[in-house]
Tab-separated table of C-alpha atoms in Angstrom:
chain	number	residue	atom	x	y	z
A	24	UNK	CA	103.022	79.615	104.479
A	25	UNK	CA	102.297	76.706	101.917
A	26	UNK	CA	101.073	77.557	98.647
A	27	UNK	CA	96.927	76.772	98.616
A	28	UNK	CA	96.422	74.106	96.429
A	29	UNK	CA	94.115	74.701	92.900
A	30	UNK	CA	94.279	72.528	89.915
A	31	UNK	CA	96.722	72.990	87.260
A	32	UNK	CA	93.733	73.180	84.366
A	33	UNK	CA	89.801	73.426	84.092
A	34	UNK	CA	87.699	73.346	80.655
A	35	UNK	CA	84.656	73.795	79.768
A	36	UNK	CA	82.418	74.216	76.725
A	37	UNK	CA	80.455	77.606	76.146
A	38	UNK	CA	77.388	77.559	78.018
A	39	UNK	CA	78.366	75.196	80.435
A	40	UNK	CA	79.147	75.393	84.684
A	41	UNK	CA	83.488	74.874	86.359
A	42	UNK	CA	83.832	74.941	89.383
A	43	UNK	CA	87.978	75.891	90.612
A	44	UNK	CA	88.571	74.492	94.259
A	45	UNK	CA	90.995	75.941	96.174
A	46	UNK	CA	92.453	73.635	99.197
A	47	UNK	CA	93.920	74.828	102.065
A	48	UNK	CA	94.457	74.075	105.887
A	49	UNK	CA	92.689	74.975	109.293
A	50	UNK	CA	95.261	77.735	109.586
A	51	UNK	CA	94.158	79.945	106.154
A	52	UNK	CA	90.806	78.949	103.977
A	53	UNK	CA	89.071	77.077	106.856
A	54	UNK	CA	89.569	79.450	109.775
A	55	UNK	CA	88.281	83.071	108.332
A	56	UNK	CA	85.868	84.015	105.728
A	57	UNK	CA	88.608	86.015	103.392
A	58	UNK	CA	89.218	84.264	100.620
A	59	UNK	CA	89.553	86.179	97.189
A	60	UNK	CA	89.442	85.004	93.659
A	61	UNK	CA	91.401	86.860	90.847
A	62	UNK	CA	90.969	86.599	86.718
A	63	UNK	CA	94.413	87.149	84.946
A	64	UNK	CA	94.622	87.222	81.425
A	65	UNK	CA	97.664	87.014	79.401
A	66	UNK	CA	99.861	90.260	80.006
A	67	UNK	CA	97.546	91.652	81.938
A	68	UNK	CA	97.257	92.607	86.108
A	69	UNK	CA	94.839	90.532	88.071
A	70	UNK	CA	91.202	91.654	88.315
A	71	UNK	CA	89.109	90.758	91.762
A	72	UNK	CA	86.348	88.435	90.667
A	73	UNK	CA	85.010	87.490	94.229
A	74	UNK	CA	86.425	88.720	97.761
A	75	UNK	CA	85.591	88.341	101.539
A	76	UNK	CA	84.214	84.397	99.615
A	77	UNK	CA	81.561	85.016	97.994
A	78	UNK	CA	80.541	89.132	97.621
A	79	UNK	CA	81.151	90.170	93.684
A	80	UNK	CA	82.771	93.814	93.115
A	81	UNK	CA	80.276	96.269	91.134
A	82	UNK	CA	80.687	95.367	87.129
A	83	UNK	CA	81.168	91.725	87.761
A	84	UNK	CA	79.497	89.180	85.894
A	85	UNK	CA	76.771	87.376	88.220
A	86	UNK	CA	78.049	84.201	86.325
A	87	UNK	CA	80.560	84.448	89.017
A	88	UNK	CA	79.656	83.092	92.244
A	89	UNK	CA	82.538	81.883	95.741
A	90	UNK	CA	81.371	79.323	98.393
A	91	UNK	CA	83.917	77.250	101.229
A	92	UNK	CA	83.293	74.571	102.992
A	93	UNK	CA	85.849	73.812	105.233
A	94	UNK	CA	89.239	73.896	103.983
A	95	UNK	CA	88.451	74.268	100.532
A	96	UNK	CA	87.127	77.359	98.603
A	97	UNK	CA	85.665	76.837	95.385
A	98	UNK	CA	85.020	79.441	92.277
A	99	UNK	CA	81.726	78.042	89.741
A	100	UNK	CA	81.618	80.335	86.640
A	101	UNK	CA	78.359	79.303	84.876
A	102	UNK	CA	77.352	80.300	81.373
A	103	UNK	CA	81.250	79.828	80.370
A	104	UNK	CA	81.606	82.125	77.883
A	105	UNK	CA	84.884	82.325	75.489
A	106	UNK	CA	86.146	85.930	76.963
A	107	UNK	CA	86.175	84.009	80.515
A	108	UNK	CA	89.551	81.463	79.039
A	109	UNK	CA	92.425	82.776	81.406
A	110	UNK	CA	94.358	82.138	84.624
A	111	UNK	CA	92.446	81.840	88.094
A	112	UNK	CA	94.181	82.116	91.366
A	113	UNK	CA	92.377	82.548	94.874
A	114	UNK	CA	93.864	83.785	97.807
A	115	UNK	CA	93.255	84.069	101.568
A	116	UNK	CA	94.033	85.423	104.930
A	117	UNK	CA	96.508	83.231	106.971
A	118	UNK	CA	97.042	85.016	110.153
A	119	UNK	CA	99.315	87.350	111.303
A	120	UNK	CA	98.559	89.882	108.969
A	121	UNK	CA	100.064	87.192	106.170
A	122	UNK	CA	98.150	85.958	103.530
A	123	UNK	CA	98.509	83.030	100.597
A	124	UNK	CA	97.368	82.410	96.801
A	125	UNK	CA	96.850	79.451	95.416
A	126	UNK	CA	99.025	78.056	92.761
A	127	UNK	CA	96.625	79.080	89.875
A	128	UNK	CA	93.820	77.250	87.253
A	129	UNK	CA	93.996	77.730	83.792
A	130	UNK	CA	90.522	77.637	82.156
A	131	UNK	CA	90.370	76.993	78.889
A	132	UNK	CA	86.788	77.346	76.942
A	133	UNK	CA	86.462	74.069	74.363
B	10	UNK	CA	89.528	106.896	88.463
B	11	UNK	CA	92.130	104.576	90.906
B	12	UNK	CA	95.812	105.059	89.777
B	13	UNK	CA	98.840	102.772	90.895
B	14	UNK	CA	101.938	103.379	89.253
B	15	UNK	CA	105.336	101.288	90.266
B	16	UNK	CA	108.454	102.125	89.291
B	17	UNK	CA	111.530	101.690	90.446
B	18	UNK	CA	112.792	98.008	89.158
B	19	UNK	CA	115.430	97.264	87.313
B	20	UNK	CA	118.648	95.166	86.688
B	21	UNK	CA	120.676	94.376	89.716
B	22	UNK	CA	123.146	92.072	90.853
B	23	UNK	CA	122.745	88.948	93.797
B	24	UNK	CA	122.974	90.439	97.115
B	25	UNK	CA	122.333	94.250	96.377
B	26	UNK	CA	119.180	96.560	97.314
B	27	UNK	CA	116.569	98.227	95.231
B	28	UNK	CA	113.377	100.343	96.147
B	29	UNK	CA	109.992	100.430	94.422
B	30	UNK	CA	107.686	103.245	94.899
B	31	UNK	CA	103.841	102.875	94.275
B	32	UNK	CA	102.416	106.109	93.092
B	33	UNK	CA	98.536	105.848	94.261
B	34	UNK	CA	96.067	108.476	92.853
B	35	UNK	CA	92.178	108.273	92.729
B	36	UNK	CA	91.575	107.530	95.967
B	37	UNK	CA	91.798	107.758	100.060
B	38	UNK	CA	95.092	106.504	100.222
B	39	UNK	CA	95.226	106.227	104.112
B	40	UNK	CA	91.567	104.558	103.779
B	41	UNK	CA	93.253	101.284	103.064
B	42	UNK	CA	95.609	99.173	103.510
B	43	UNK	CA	98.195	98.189	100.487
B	44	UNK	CA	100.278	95.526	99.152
B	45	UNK	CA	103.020	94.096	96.841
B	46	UNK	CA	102.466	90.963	95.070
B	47	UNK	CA	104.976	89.550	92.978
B	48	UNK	CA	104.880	86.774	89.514
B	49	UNK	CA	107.811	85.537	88.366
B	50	UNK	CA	108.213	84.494	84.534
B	51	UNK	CA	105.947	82.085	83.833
B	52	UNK	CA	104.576	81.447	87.494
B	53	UNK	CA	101.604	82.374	89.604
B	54	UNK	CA	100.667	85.188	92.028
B	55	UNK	CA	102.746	85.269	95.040
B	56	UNK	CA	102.153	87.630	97.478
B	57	UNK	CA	104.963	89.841	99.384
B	58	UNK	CA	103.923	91.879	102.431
B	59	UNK	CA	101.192	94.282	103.077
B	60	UNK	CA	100.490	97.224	105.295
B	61	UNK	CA	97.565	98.473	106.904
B	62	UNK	CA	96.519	102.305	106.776
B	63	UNK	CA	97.828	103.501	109.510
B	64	UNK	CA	101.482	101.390	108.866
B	65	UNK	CA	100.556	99.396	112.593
B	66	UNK	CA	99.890	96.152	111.383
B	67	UNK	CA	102.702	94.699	108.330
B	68	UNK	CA	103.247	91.484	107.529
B	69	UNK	CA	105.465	89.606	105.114
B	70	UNK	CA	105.477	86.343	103.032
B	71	UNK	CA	108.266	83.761	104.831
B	72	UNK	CA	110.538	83.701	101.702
B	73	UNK	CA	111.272	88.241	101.593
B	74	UNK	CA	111.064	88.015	105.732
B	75	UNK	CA	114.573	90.210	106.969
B	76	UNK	CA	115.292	91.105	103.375
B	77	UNK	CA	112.098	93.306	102.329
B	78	UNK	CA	110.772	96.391	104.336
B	79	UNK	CA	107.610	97.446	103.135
B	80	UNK	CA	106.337	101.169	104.508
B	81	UNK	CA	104.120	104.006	103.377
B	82	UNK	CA	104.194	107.738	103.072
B	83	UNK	CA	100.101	109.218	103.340
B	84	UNK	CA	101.163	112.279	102.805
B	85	UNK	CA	102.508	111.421	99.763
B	86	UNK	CA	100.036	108.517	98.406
B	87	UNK	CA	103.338	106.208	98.119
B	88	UNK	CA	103.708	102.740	99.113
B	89	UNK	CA	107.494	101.164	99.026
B	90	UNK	CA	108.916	97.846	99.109
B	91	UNK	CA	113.153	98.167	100.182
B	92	UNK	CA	114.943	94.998	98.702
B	93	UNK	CA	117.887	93.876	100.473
B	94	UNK	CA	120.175	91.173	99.575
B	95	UNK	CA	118.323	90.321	96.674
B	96	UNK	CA	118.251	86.502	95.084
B	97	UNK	CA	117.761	85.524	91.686
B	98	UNK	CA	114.647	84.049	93.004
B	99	UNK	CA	113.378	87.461	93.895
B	100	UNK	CA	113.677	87.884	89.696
B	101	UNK	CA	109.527	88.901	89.330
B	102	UNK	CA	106.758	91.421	87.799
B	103	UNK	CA	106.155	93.536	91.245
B	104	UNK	CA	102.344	94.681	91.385
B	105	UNK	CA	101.621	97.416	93.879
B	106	UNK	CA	97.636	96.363	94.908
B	107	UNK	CA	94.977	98.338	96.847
B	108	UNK	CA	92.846	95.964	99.749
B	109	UNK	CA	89.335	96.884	99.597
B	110	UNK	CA	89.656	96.890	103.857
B	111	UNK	CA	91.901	99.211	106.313
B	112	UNK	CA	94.313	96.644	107.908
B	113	UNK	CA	95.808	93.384	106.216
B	114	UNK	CA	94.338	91.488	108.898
B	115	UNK	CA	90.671	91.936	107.366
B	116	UNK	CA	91.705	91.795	104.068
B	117	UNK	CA	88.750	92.399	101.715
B	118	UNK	CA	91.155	91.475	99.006
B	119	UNK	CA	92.936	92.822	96.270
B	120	UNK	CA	90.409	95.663	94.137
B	121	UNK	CA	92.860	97.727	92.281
B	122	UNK	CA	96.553	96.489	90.539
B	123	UNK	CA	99.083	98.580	88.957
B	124	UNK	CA	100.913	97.305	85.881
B	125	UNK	CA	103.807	96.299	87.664
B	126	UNK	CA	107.558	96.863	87.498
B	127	UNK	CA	110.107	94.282	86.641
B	128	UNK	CA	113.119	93.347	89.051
B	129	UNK	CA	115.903	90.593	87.674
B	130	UNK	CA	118.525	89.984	90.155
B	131	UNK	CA	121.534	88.286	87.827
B	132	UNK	CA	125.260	89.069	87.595
């Protein structure tokens, strides 16, 4: 169970498209369509942004949007907008009734 | 409204035991399965062990494998994570999270999050 890999930091100016990639191996991301995508912000629990790759939960900003290819999951906010500066992880299925998060993004809005 | 409450963490000395308890309320609780995911000071989302509805189908993270048990009490909308010989390592907020599926294996992901409890593990 290795750690998926994201990168360590992502900016962006307001109005502008990031896109968060989240690498894994043939064993998690690449062999089953559960990957999940979480919004921390400082102090605060997690909140599901995108599960099961790309479906958003109901309230959800449609500036949200998951896609894979592969090994590698990727998160694309578009319309950054200041309120979406925080931590990003994503997170799949690995077998075995295990599963794995990435190491986390921090997004910072210029 | 969706409830989870932890409690149970605390102070404890290297190689002891502690329980957390997950209160759930708001919900089917045997409609899903449930989880512990763990951050330690600092660090990013690691997650622990999960459990699907009906308690068949559990499965751990590598570094808590032979020390945690996870289980789950329908009756009583509680999830629990038993700690045993407990590492600074372990030192972590403890989030108790509903899966938006029935069984780990078809995890949905993560939907609902309490507000964690805090475990240090130092003499």
């Amino acid at each position: 169970q290795s750690a998926l890999t994201q990168p360590a930091s992502v900016s962006g100016s307001p109005g502008q498209s990031i896109t968060i990639s989240c690498t894994g191996t043939s064993n998690d991301v690449g062999s089953y369509k559960l990957v999940s995508w979480y919004q921390q912000h400082p102090g605060k629990a997690p909140k599901l942004m995108i599960y099961e790759g790309s479906k958003r939960p109901s309230g959800v900003s449609n500036r949200f949007s998951g896609s894979k290819s592969g090994n590698t999951a990727s998160l694309t906010i578009s319309g950054l907008q200041a309120e979406d500066e925080a931590d990003y992880y994503c997170c799949s299925y690995a077998g075995s009734s295990t599963l794995v998060f990435g190491g986390g993004t921090k997004l910072t809005v210029l | 409204e969706v409830q989870l409450v932890e409690f149970g963490g605390g102070l404890v000395q290297p190689g002891r035991s502690l329980r957390l308890s997950c209160a759930a309320s708001g919900f089917t609780f045997d409609d899903y399965a449930m989880h512990w995911v763990r951050q330690a000071p600092g660090k990013g989302l690691e997650w622990v062990s999960g459990i699907s509805w009906n308690s068949g189908s559990i499965g751990y993270a590598d570094s808590v494998k032979g020390r945690f048990t996870i289980s789950r009490d329908n009756a009583k909308n509680s999830l629990y994570l038993q700690m045993n010989s407990l590492r600074a390592e372990d030192t972590a907020l403890y989030y108790c999270a509903k899966d938006t599926r029935l069984a780990v294996a078809g995890t949905g992901g993560f939907d609902y999050w309490g507000q964690g409890t805090l475990v240090t593990v130092s003499s």
